[in-house]
Short mmCIF file of C-alpha atoms in Angstrom, two decimals:
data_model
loop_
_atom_site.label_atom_id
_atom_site.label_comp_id
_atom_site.label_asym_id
_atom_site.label_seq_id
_atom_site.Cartn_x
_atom_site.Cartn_y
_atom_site.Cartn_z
CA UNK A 191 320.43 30.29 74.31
CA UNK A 192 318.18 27.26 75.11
CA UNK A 193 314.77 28.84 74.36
CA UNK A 194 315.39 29.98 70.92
CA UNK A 195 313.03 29.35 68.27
CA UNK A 196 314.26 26.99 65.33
CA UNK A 197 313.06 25.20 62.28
CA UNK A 198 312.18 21.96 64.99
CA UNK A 199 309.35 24.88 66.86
CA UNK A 200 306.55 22.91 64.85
CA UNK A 201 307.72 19.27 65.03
CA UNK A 202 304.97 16.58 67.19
CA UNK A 203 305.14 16.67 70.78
CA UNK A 204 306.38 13.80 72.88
CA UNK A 205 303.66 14.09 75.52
CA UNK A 206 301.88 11.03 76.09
CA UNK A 207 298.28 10.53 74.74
CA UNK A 208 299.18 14.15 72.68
CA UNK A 209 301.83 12.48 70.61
CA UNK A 210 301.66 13.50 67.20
CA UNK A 211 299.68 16.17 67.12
CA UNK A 212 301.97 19.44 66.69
CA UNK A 213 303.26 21.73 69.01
CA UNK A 214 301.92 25.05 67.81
CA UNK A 215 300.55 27.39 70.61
CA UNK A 216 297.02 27.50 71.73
CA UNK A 217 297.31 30.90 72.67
CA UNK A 218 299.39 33.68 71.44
CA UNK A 219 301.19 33.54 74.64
CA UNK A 220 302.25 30.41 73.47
CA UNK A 221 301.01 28.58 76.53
CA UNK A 222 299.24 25.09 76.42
CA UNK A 223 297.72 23.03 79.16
CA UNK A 224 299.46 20.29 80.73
CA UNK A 225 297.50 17.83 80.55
CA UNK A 226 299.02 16.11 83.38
CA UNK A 227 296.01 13.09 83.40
CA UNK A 228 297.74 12.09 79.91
CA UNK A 229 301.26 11.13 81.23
CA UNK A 230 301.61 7.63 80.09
CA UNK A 231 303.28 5.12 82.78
CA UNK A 232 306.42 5.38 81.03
CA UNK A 233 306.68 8.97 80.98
CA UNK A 234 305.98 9.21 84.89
CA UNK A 235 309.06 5.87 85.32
CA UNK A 236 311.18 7.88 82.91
CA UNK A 237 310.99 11.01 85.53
CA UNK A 238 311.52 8.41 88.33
CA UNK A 239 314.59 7.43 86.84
CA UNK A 240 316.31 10.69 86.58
CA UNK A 241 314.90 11.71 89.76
CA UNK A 242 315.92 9.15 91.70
CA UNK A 243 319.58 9.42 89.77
CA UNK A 244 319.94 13.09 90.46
CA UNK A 245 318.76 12.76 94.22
CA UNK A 246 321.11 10.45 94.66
CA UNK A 247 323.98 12.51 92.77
CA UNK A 248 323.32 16.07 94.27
CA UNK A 249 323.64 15.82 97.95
CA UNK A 250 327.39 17.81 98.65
CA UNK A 251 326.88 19.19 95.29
CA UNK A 252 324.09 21.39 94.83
CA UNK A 253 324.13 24.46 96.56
CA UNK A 254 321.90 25.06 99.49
CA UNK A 255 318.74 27.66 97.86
CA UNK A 256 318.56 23.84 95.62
CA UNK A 257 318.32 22.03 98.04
CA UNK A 258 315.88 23.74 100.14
CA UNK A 259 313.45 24.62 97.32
CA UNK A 260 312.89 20.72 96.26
CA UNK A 261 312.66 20.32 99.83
CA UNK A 262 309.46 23.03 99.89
CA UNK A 263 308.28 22.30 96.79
CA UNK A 264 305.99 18.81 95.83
CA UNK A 265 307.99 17.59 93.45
CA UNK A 266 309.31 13.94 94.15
CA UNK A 267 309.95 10.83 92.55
CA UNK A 268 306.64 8.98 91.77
CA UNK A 269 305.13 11.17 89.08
CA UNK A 270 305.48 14.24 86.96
CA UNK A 271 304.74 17.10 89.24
CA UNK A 272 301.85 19.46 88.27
CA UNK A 273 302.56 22.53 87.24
CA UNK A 274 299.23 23.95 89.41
CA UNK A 275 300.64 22.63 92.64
CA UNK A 276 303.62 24.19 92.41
CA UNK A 277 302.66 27.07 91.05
CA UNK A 278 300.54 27.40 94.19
CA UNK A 279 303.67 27.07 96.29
CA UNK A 280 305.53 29.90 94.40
CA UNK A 281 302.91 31.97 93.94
CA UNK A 282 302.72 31.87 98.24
CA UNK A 283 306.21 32.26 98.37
CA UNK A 284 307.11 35.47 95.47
CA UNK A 285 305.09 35.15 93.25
CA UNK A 286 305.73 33.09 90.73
CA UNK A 287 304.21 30.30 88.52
CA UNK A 288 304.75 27.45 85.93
CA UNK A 289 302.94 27.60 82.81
CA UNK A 290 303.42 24.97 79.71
CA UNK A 291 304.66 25.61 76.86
CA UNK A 292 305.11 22.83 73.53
CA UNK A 293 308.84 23.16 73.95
CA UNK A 294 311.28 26.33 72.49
CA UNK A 295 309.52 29.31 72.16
CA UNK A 296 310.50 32.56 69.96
CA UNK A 297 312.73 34.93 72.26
CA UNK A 298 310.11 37.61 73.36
CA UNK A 299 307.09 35.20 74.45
CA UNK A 300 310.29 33.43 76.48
CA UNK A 301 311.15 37.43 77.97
CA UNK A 302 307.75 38.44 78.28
CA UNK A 303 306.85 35.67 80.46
CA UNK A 304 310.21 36.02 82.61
CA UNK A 305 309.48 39.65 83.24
CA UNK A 306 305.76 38.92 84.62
CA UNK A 307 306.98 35.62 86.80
CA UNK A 308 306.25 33.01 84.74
CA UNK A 309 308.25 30.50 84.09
CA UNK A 310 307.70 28.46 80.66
CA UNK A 311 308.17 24.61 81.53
CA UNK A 312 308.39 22.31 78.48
CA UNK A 313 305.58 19.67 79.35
CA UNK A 314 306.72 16.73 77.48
CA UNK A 315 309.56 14.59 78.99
CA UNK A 316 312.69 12.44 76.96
CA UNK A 317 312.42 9.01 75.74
CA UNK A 318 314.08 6.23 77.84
CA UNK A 319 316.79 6.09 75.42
CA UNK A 320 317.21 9.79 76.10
CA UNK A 321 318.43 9.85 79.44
CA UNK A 322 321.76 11.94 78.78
CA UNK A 323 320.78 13.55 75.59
CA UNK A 324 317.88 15.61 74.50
CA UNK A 325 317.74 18.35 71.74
CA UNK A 326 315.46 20.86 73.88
CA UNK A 327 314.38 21.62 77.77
CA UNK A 328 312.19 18.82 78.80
CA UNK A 329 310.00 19.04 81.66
CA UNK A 330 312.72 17.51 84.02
CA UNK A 331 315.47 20.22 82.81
CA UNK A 332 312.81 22.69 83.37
CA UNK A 333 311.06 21.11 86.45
CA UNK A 334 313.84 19.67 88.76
CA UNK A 335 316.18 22.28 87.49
CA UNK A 336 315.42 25.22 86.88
CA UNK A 337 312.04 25.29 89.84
CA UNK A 338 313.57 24.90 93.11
CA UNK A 339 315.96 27.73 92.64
CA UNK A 340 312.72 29.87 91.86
CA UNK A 341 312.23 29.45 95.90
CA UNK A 342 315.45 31.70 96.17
CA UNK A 343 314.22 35.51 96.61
CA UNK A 344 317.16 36.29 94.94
CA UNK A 345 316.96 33.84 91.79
CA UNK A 346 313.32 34.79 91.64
CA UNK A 347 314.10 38.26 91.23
CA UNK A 348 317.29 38.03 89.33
CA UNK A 349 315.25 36.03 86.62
CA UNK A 350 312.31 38.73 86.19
CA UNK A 351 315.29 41.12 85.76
CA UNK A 352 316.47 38.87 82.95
CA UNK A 353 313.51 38.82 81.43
CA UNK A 354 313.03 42.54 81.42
CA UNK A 355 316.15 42.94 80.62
CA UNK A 356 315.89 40.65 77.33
CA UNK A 357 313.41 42.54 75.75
CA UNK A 358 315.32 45.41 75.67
CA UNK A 359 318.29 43.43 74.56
CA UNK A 360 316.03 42.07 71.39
CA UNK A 361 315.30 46.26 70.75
CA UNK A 362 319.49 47.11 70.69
CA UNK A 363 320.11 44.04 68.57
CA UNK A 364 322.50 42.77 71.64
CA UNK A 365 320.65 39.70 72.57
CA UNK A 366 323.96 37.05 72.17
CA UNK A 367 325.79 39.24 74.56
CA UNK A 368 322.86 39.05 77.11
CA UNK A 369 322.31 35.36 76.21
CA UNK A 370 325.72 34.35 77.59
CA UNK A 371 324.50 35.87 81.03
CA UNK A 372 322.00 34.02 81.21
CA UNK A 373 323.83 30.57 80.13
CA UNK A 374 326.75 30.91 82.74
CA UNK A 375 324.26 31.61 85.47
CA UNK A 376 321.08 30.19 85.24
CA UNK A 377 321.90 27.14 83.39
CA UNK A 378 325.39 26.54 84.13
CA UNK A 379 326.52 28.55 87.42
CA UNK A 380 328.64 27.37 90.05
CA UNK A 381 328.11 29.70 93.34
CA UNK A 382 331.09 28.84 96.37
CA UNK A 383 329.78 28.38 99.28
CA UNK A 384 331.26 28.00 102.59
CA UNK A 385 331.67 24.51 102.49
CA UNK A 386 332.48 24.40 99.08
CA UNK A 387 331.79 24.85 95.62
CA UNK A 388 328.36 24.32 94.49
CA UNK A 389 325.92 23.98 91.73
CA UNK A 390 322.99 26.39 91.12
CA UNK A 391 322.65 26.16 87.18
CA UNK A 392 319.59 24.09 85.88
CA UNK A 393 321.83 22.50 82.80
CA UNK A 394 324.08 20.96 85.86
CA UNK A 395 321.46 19.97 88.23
CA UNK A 396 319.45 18.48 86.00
CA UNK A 397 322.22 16.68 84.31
CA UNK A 398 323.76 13.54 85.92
CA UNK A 399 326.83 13.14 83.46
CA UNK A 400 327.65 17.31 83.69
CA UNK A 401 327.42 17.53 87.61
CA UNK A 402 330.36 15.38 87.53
CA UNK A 403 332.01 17.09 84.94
CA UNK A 404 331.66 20.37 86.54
CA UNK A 405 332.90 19.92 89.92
CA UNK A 406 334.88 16.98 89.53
CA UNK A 407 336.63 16.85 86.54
CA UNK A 408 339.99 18.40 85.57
CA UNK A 409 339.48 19.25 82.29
CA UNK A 410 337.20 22.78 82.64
CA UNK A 411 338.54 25.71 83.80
CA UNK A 412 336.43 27.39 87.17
CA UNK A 413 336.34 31.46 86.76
CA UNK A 414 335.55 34.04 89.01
CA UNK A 415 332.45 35.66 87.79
CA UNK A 416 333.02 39.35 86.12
CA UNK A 417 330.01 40.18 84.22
CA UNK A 418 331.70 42.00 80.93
CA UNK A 419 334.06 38.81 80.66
CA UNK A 420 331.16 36.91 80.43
CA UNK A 421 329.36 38.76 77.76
CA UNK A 422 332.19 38.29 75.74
CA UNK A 423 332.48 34.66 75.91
CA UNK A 424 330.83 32.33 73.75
CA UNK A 425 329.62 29.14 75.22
CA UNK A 426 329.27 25.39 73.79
CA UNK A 427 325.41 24.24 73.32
CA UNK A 428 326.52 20.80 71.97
CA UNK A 429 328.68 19.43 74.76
CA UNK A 430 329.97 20.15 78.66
CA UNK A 431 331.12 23.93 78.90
CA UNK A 432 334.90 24.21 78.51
CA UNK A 433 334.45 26.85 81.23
CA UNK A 434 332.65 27.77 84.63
CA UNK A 435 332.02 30.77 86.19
CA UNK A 436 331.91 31.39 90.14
CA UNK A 437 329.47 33.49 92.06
CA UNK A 438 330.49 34.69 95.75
CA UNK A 439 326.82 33.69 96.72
CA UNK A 440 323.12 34.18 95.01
CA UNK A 441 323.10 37.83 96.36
CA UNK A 442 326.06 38.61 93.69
CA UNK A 443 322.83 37.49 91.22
CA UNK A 444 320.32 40.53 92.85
CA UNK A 445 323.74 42.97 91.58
CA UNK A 446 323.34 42.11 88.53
CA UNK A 447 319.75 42.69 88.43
CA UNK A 448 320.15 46.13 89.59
CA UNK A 449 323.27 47.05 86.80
CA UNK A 450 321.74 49.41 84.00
CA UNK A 451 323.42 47.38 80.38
CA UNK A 452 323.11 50.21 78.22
CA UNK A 453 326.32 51.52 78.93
CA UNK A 454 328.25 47.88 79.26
CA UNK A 455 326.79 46.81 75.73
CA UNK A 456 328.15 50.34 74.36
CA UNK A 457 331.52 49.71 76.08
CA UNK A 458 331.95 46.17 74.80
CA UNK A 459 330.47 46.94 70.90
CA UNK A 460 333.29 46.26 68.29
CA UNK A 461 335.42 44.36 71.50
CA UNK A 462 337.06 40.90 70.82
CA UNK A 463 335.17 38.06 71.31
CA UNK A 464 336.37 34.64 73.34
CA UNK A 465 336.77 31.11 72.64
CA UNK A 466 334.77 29.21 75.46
CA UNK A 467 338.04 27.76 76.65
CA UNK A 468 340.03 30.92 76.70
CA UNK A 469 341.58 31.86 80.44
CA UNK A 470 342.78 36.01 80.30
CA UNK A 471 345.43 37.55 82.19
CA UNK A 472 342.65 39.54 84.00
CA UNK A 473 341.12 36.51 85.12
CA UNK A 474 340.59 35.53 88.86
CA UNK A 475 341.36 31.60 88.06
CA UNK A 476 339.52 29.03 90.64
CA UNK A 477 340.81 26.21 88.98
CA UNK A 478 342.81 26.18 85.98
CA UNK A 479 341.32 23.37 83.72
CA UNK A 480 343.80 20.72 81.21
CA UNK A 481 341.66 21.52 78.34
CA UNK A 482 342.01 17.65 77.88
CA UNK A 483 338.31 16.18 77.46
CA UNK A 484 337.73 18.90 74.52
CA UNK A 485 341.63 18.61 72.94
CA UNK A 486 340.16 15.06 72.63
CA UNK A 487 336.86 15.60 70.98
CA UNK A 488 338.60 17.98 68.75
CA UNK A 489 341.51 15.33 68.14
CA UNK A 490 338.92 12.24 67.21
#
């Protein structure tokens, strides 16, 4: 999952006037200030240039809740937003904040936070050479992604749920199979609305080369969402997914968050395992993908 700690947890941050200093916690929460007044000029033009990138990609793409959150929310183009202005605005709306964090944090500071609304924003932001590539959430993947969806009643809940339902995950040793939830929802969902198929996952919208890839190209395959199928499917962290999965609408999310695990990780213990790419006989098949962009990669 993308908030996993790993040997890079202590490396310098990339935040402005803070670079080089490291990125251990301040508080055992793992929390850090901001430090919004130390955004350099190029940090605040390297947000304007995936903003303005991403606006101009996601109109007919990204499903409605995105849209209308950025809408409500005051995040725009000119600057890094500030985490205490929009946490204002969530915390009106359900109750919810931003807080920053150095970058990946262990597992159960990630949950713990979830579970009590609030959400852990990396505050540095990638390099100019960076634009399509970074090795952890940045505070645009986190920000532009991930925020405007917390505007959704549904998301907002179905997230604390998540988080809730991680800890006990980490406590049954079943974390991977509750990972993968989380992955082909929150960070790379596709929800069909009535006037099409949309984007809601924070890895998409925040990504201008994977928004193409996952609505336009022919190469992934576009499933109907069944949660055990998912928990059983690995997913790629190094490249664009070699499959989708489809919600009927955010609502299908609040489900989900209702659904007691225990018994689905007991039924699925000791079950075979699949291949990202892997279609099933069972499987409710939106759009059969080629296969042909990862055949490639494999074939070079």
């Amino acid at each position: 999952m993308l908030r996993q700690l790993n040997e890079h947890a202590d490396a310098p941050t990339r935040h402005g006037l803070a670079a080089g200093a490291a990125a251990a916690p301040q508080r055992p929460d793992w929390t850090i200030d901001q430090g919004w007044d130390r955004y350099t000029a190029e940090e605040h033009a390297v947000w304007k240039t995936l903003f303005e990138r991403q606006s101009k990609l996601l109109p007919g793409r990204a499903c409605d809740a995105f849209v209308a959150g950025m809408r409500d929310l005051p995040i725009g183009p000119e600057q890094i937003p500030d985490f205490r202005a929009l946490s204002e605005v969530l915390m009106q709306r359900n109750g919810w904040q931003v807080v920053a964090v150095p970058g990946l944090v262990p597992d159960d500071v990630f949950f713990e936070h979830l579970a009590n609304r609030r959400f852990p924003a990396g505050h540095f932001i990638r390099k100019p050479h960076e634009l399509d590539y970074l090795e952890e959430p940045d505070v645009f993947h986190d920000v532009f992604g991930h925020v405007p969806m917390l505007m959704n009643p549904a998301i907002a809940d179905y997230i604390q749920a998540y988080g809730e339902g991680g800890l006990r995950a980490q406590k049954l040793g079943v974390l991977d199979k509750l990972a993968r939830v989380y992955w082909y929802t929150v960070e790379f969902g596709l929800v069909q609305q009535a006037d099409g198929l949309r984007i809601y996952g924070a890895g998409i919208a925040s990504s201008y080369t994977e928004t193409v890839f996952a609505l336009d190209d022919a190469s992934p395959n576009r499933i109907a969402f069944d949660l055990e199928r998912v928990m059983r499917t690995h997913y790629r962290i190094d490249d664009f997914q070699e499959s989708y999965f489809v919600i009927d609408d955010l609502d299908q999310l609040l489900e989900l968050a209702r659904i007691d695990f225990g018994p689905l990780y007991q039924r699925i213990e000791g079950q075979p395992e699949y291949q990202p790419g892997t279609l099933l006989p069972g499987d409710r098949v939106r759009t059969r993908g080629t296969g042909r962009y990862h055949a490639a990669k494999r074939a070079a």
